[in-house]
Coordinates of N, CA and C in Angstrom, one line a residue:
M1 N -9.3 17.7 -20.4 CA -10.6 17.4 -21.0 C -10.9 18.3 -22.2
K2 N -11.7 17.8 -23.1 CA -12.1 18.5 -24.3 C -13.5 19.1 -24.1
I3 N -13.7 20.4 -24.4 CA -15.0 21.0 -24.4 C -15.2 21.6 -25.8
L4 N -16.4 21.2 -26.3 CA -16.8 21.8 -27.6 C -17.8 22.9 -27.3
I5 N -17.6 24.1 -27.9 CA -18.5 25.2 -27.7 C -19.1 25.5 -29.1
V6 N -20.4 25.4 -29.1 CA -21.1 25.6 -30.4 C -22.1 26.8 -30.3
D7 N -21.8 27.8 -31.1 CA -22.5 29.1 -31.1 C -22.3 29.8 -32.4
D8 N -23.3 30.3 -33.0 CA -23.1 31.0 -34.3 C -22.5 32.3 -34.2
S9 N -22.4 32.8 -33.0 CA -21.8 34.2 -32.7 C -20.4 34.0 -32.1
K10 N -19.5 34.6 -32.8 CA -18.1 34.6 -32.2 C -18.1 35.3 -30.8
V11 N -18.8 36.4 -30.7 CA -18.9 37.0 -29.4 C -19.5 36.1 -28.4
G12 N -20.6 35.3 -28.7 CA -21.2 34.3 -27.9 C -20.2 33.3 -27.4
R13 N -19.3 32.8 -28.3 CA -18.3 31.8 -28.0 C -17.3 32.4 -27.0
M14 N -16.9 33.7 -27.2 CA -16.0 34.4 -26.4 C -16.5 34.6 -25.0
L15 N -17.8 34.9 -24.9 CA -18.5 35.1 -23.6 C -18.4 33.7 -22.8
V16 N -18.7 32.6 -23.5 CA -18.6 31.3 -22.8 C -17.2 31.0 -22.3
I17 N -16.3 31.3 -23.2 CA -14.9 31.0 -22.8 C -14.5 31.9 -21.6
R18 N -14.9 33.2 -21.6 CA -14.6 34.0 -20.5 C -15.2 33.5 -19.2
A19 N -16.5 33.1 -19.3 CA -17.2 32.6 -18.1 C -16.5 31.3 -17.6
L20 N -16.1 30.4 -18.5 CA -15.4 29.2 -18.1 C -14.1 29.5 -17.4
S21 N -13.4 30.4 -17.9 CA -12.1 30.8 -17.3 C -12.3 31.4 -15.9
A22 N -13.3 32.4 -15.8 CA -13.6 33.0 -14.5 C -14.1 32.0 -13.5
A23 N -14.7 30.9 -13.9 CA -15.2 29.9 -13.0 C -14.1 28.9 -12.6
G24 N -12.9 29.1 -13.2 CA -11.8 28.2 -12.8 C -11.5 27.1 -13.7
F25 N -12.3 27.0 -14.8 CA -12.1 25.9 -15.8 C -11.1 26.3 -16.9
V26 N -9.8 26.3 -16.5 CA -8.8 26.9 -17.4 C -7.9 25.9 -18.1
D27 N -7.8 24.7 -17.6 CA -6.9 23.7 -18.1 C -7.6 22.7 -19.0
H28 N -8.5 23.2 -19.9 CA -9.3 22.3 -20.7 C -9.0 22.7 -22.2
E29 N -9.1 21.7 -23.1 CA -8.9 21.9 -24.5 C -10.2 22.4 -25.1
L30 N -10.3 23.6 -25.7 CA -11.5 24.1 -26.2 C -11.5 24.0 -27.7
E31 N -12.7 23.5 -28.3 CA -12.9 23.5 -29.7 C -14.2 24.3 -30.0
H32 N -14.3 24.8 -31.2 CA -15.4 25.6 -31.6 C -16.1 25.1 -32.8
A33 N -17.4 25.4 -32.9 CA -18.2 25.2 -34.1 C -19.3 26.3 -34.1
S34 N -19.7 26.6 -35.3 CA -20.7 27.8 -35.4 C -22.1 27.4 -35.7
N35 N -22.4 26.1 -35.7 CA -23.8 25.6 -35.8 C -23.8 24.1 -35.5
G36 N -25.0 23.6 -35.5 CA -25.1 22.1 -35.2 C -24.5 21.2 -36.2
V37 N -24.5 21.6 -37.5 CA -23.9 20.8 -38.5 C -22.4 20.7 -38.3
E38 N -21.7 21.8 -38.0 CA -20.3 21.8 -37.7 C -20.1 21.1 -36.4
G39 N -21.0 21.2 -35.4 CA -20.9 20.6 -34.1 C -20.9 19.1 -34.3
L40 N -21.8 18.5 -35.1 CA -21.8 17.1 -35.3 C -20.5 16.6 -35.9
A41 N -19.9 17.3 -36.8 CA -18.6 16.9 -37.4 C -17.5 17.0 -36.3
A42 N -17.6 18.0 -35.5 CA -16.6 18.2 -34.4 C -16.7 17.1 -33.4
V43 N -17.9 16.7 -33.0 CA -18.1 15.6 -32.0 C -17.5 14.3 -32.5
K44 N -17.7 14.0 -33.8 CA -17.2 12.8 -34.4 C -15.6 12.9 -34.5
R45 N -15.1 14.0 -34.7 CA -13.6 14.2 -34.9 C -12.9 14.2 -33.5
I46 N -13.4 14.9 -32.5 CA -12.6 15.2 -31.3 C -13.1 14.4 -30.1
H47 N -14.3 13.8 -30.1 CA -14.9 13.1 -29.0 C -14.8 13.9 -27.7
P48 N -15.6 15.1 -27.6 CA -15.5 15.9 -26.5 C -16.0 15.3 -25.2
D49 N -15.5 15.8 -24.1 CA -16.0 15.4 -22.8 C -17.2 16.2 -22.3
L50 N -17.4 17.3 -23.0 CA -18.6 18.2 -22.7 C -18.9 19.0 -23.9
V51 N -20.2 19.2 -24.2 CA -20.6 20.1 -25.3 C -21.4 21.2 -24.6
L52 N -21.1 22.5 -25.0 CA -21.8 23.6 -24.6 C -22.4 24.3 -25.8
S53 N -23.7 24.4 -25.9 CA -24.3 24.8 -27.2 C -25.4 25.9 -27.0
D54 N -25.4 26.8 -27.9 CA -26.5 27.8 -28.0 C -27.7 27.0 -28.6
L55 N -28.8 27.6 -28.4 CA -30.1 27.1 -29.0 C -30.3 27.6 -30.4
N56 N -30.3 28.9 -30.6 CA -30.7 29.5 -31.9 C -29.5 29.7 -32.8
M57 N -29.4 28.8 -33.8 CA -28.3 28.9 -34.8 C -28.8 28.6 -36.1
P58 N -28.2 29.1 -37.2 CA -28.6 28.7 -38.6 C -28.2 27.3 -38.9
Q59 N -28.7 26.8 -40.0 CA -28.5 25.5 -40.5 C -29.0 24.3 -39.7
M60 N -28.6 24.3 -38.4 CA -29.1 23.3 -37.5 C -29.1 23.9 -36.1
D61 N -30.2 24.1 -35.5 CA -30.2 24.7 -34.1 C -29.7 23.7 -33.1
G62 N -29.6 24.2 -31.9 CA -29.0 23.5 -30.8 C -29.9 22.2 -30.4
M63 N -31.2 22.4 -30.4 CA -32.1 21.3 -30.1 C -31.9 20.1 -31.1
E64 N -31.9 20.5 -32.3 CA -31.8 19.4 -33.4 C -30.4 18.8 -33.3
F65 N -29.4 19.6 -33.0 CA -28.0 19.1 -32.8 C -28.0 18.1 -31.7
L66 N -28.6 18.4 -30.6 CA -28.6 17.5 -29.5 C -29.4 16.2 -29.9
R67 N -30.5 16.3 -30.4 CA -31.3 15.2 -30.8 C -30.6 14.3 -31.8
T68 N -29.9 14.9 -32.8 CA -29.1 14.1 -33.7 C -28.0 13.4 -33.1
L69 N -27.3 14.0 -32.2 CA -26.2 13.4 -31.4 C -26.8 12.1 -30.7
R70 N -27.9 12.3 -30.0 CA -28.4 11.2 -29.2 C -28.9 10.1 -30.1
R71 N -29.5 10.4 -31.2 CA -30.0 9.4 -32.2 C -28.8 8.5 -32.7
R72 N -27.7 9.2 -32.9 CA -26.6 8.4 -33.5 C -25.7 7.8 -32.4
G73 N -26.1 7.9 -31.2 CA -25.4 7.2 -30.1 C -24.3 8.0 -29.4
D74 N -24.1 9.2 -29.8 CA -23.1 10.0 -29.1 C -23.7 10.6 -27.8
A75 N -23.0 10.4 -26.7 CA -23.6 10.8 -25.4 C -22.7 11.7 -24.5
P76 N -22.0 12.6 -25.1 CA -21.2 13.5 -24.2 C -22.2 14.3 -23.4
P77 N -21.8 14.7 -22.2 CA -22.7 15.6 -21.4 C -22.9 16.9 -22.3
F78 N -24.1 17.3 -22.3 CA -24.6 18.4 -23.2 C -25.3 19.5 -22.4
V79 N -24.8 20.7 -22.4 CA -25.4 21.8 -21.6 C -25.7 22.9 -22.6
F80 N -26.9 23.5 -22.6 CA -27.2 24.6 -23.4 C -26.8 25.9 -22.6
V81 N -26.2 26.8 -23.4 CA -25.9 28.2 -22.9 C -26.7 29.1 -23.8
T82 N -27.7 29.8 -23.1 CA -28.7 30.4 -23.9 C -29.3 31.6 -23.2
S83 N -30.0 32.4 -23.9 CA -30.8 33.5 -23.3 C -32.3 33.0 -23.1
E84 N -32.6 31.8 -23.5 CA -33.9 31.3 -23.4 C -34.1 30.4 -22.2
G85 N -34.5 31.0 -21.1 CA -34.6 30.2 -19.8 C -36.0 29.9 -19.4
T86 N -36.9 29.7 -20.4 CA -38.3 29.4 -20.0 C -38.4 27.9 -19.5
E87 N -39.5 27.7 -18.8 CA -39.7 26.3 -18.3 C -39.9 25.4 -19.5
Q88 N -40.6 25.8 -20.5 CA -40.8 25.0 -21.7 C -39.5 24.6 -22.4
T89 N -38.6 25.6 -22.5 CA -37.2 25.3 -23.1 C -36.5 24.3 -22.2
Y90 N -36.5 24.5 -20.9 CA -35.9 23.6 -20.0 C -36.4 22.2 -20.2
E91 N -37.7 22.0 -20.2 CA -38.4 20.7 -20.3 C -38.0 20.1 -21.6
E92 N -38.0 20.8 -22.7 CA -37.7 20.3 -24.0 C -36.2 19.8 -24.1
A93 N -35.4 20.6 -23.5 CA -33.9 20.3 -23.5 C -33.7 19.0 -22.7
M94 N -34.3 18.9 -21.5 CA -34.1 17.7 -20.7 C -34.7 16.4 -21.4
A95 N -35.9 16.6 -22.1 CA -36.5 15.5 -22.8 C -35.6 15.0 -24.0
A96 N -34.8 16.0 -24.6 CA -34.0 15.7 -25.7 C -32.6 15.0 -25.2
G97 N -32.3 15.1 -23.9 CA -31.1 14.5 -23.4 C -30.1 15.4 -22.9
A98 N -30.4 16.7 -22.7 CA -29.4 17.7 -22.2 C -29.3 17.4 -20.7
E99 N -28.1 17.8 -20.1 CA -27.9 17.7 -18.7 C -28.3 19.0 -18.0
G100 N -28.5 20.1 -18.7 CA -28.9 21.4 -18.1 C -28.8 22.6 -19.0
L101 N -29.2 23.7 -18.5 CA -29.2 25.0 -19.2 C -28.4 26.0 -18.3
I102 N -27.6 26.8 -18.9 CA -27.0 28.0 -18.3 C -27.6 29.2 -19.0
V103 N -28.3 30.0 -18.3 CA -29.0 31.1 -18.9 C -28.2 32.4 -18.7
K104 N -28.2 33.2 -19.7 CA -27.6 34.6 -19.6 C -28.3 35.4 -18.6
P105 N -27.6 36.2 -17.9 CA -26.2 36.6 -18.1 C -25.3 35.5 -17.5
Y106 N -24.3 35.1 -18.2 CA -23.3 34.1 -17.8 C -22.5 34.6 -16.7
T107 N -22.5 33.8 -15.6 CA -21.6 34.2 -14.4 C -20.8 33.0 -14.1
P108 N -19.6 33.3 -13.4 CA -18.8 32.2 -13.0 C -19.6 31.2 -12.0
V109 N -20.4 31.8 -11.2 CA -21.2 31.0 -10.2 C -22.1 30.0 -11.0
R110 N -22.8 30.5 -12.0 CA -23.7 29.6 -12.8 C -22.9 28.5 -13.5
F111 N -21.7 28.9 -14.1 CA -20.9 27.9 -14.8 C -20.4 26.9 -13.8
Q112 N -19.9 27.3 -12.6 CA -19.4 26.4 -11.6 C -20.4 25.5 -11.1
A113 N -21.6 26.0 -10.8 CA -22.7 25.2 -10.3 C -23.1 24.1 -11.3
M114 N -23.2 24.4 -12.6 CA -23.6 23.5 -13.5 C -22.5 22.5 -14.0
L115 N -21.3 23.0 -14.2 CA -20.3 22.3 -14.9 C -19.3 21.6 -14.0
G116 N -19.3 21.9 -12.7 CA -18.3 21.3 -11.8 C -18.4 19.8 -11.8
R117 N -19.6 19.3 -11.9 CA -19.7 17.8 -11.8 C -19.2 17.1 -13.1
F118 N -19.1 17.8 -14.2 CA -18.5 17.3 -15.4 C -17.0 17.5 -15.6
L119 N -16.6 18.7 -15.1 CA -15.2 19.1 -15.4 C -14.3 18.9 -14.2
G120 N -14.9 18.7 -13.0 CA -14.1 18.5 -11.8 C -13.2 19.6 -11.5
T121 N -13.4 20.3 -10.4 CA -12.6 21.4 -10.0 C -12.7 21.7 -8.5
D122 N -11.8 22.3 -8.0 CA -11.8 22.6 -6.5 C -12.2 24.0 -6.3
V123 N -12.6 24.7 -7.3 CA -13.0 26.1 -7.2 C -14.3 26.2 -6.4
A124 N -14.3 27.0 -5.4 CA -15.4 27.2 -4.6 C -16.4 28.2 -5.2
I125 N -17.7 28.0 -5.0 CA -18.7 29.0 -5.6 C -19.3 29.7 -4.4

């Protein structure tokens, strides 16, 4: 399966990759983008099975990235990975079409609980 990781921070992308690996999601093809604009192009190019995106990014933030994807008819499962875990953020993300939020600190348990249904794994949490 293809996973697109969208985060303006290289360290942020590496933290997501590390959490995915620790959660048992190791046999997936990973692609990267550093903002929503690059993310839109990547979705068109690779047709990911899952998008993991930060919220705060330059050029196009995660919320606008998601809204643009949904407006143009692209519907891969979309999960925010962010430090913003407020109820308002959650409600806005769900209204825009996200399947969920994983809030920092990223842990294997959080990734497994949220992503197991999209990525299919036998890893116990």
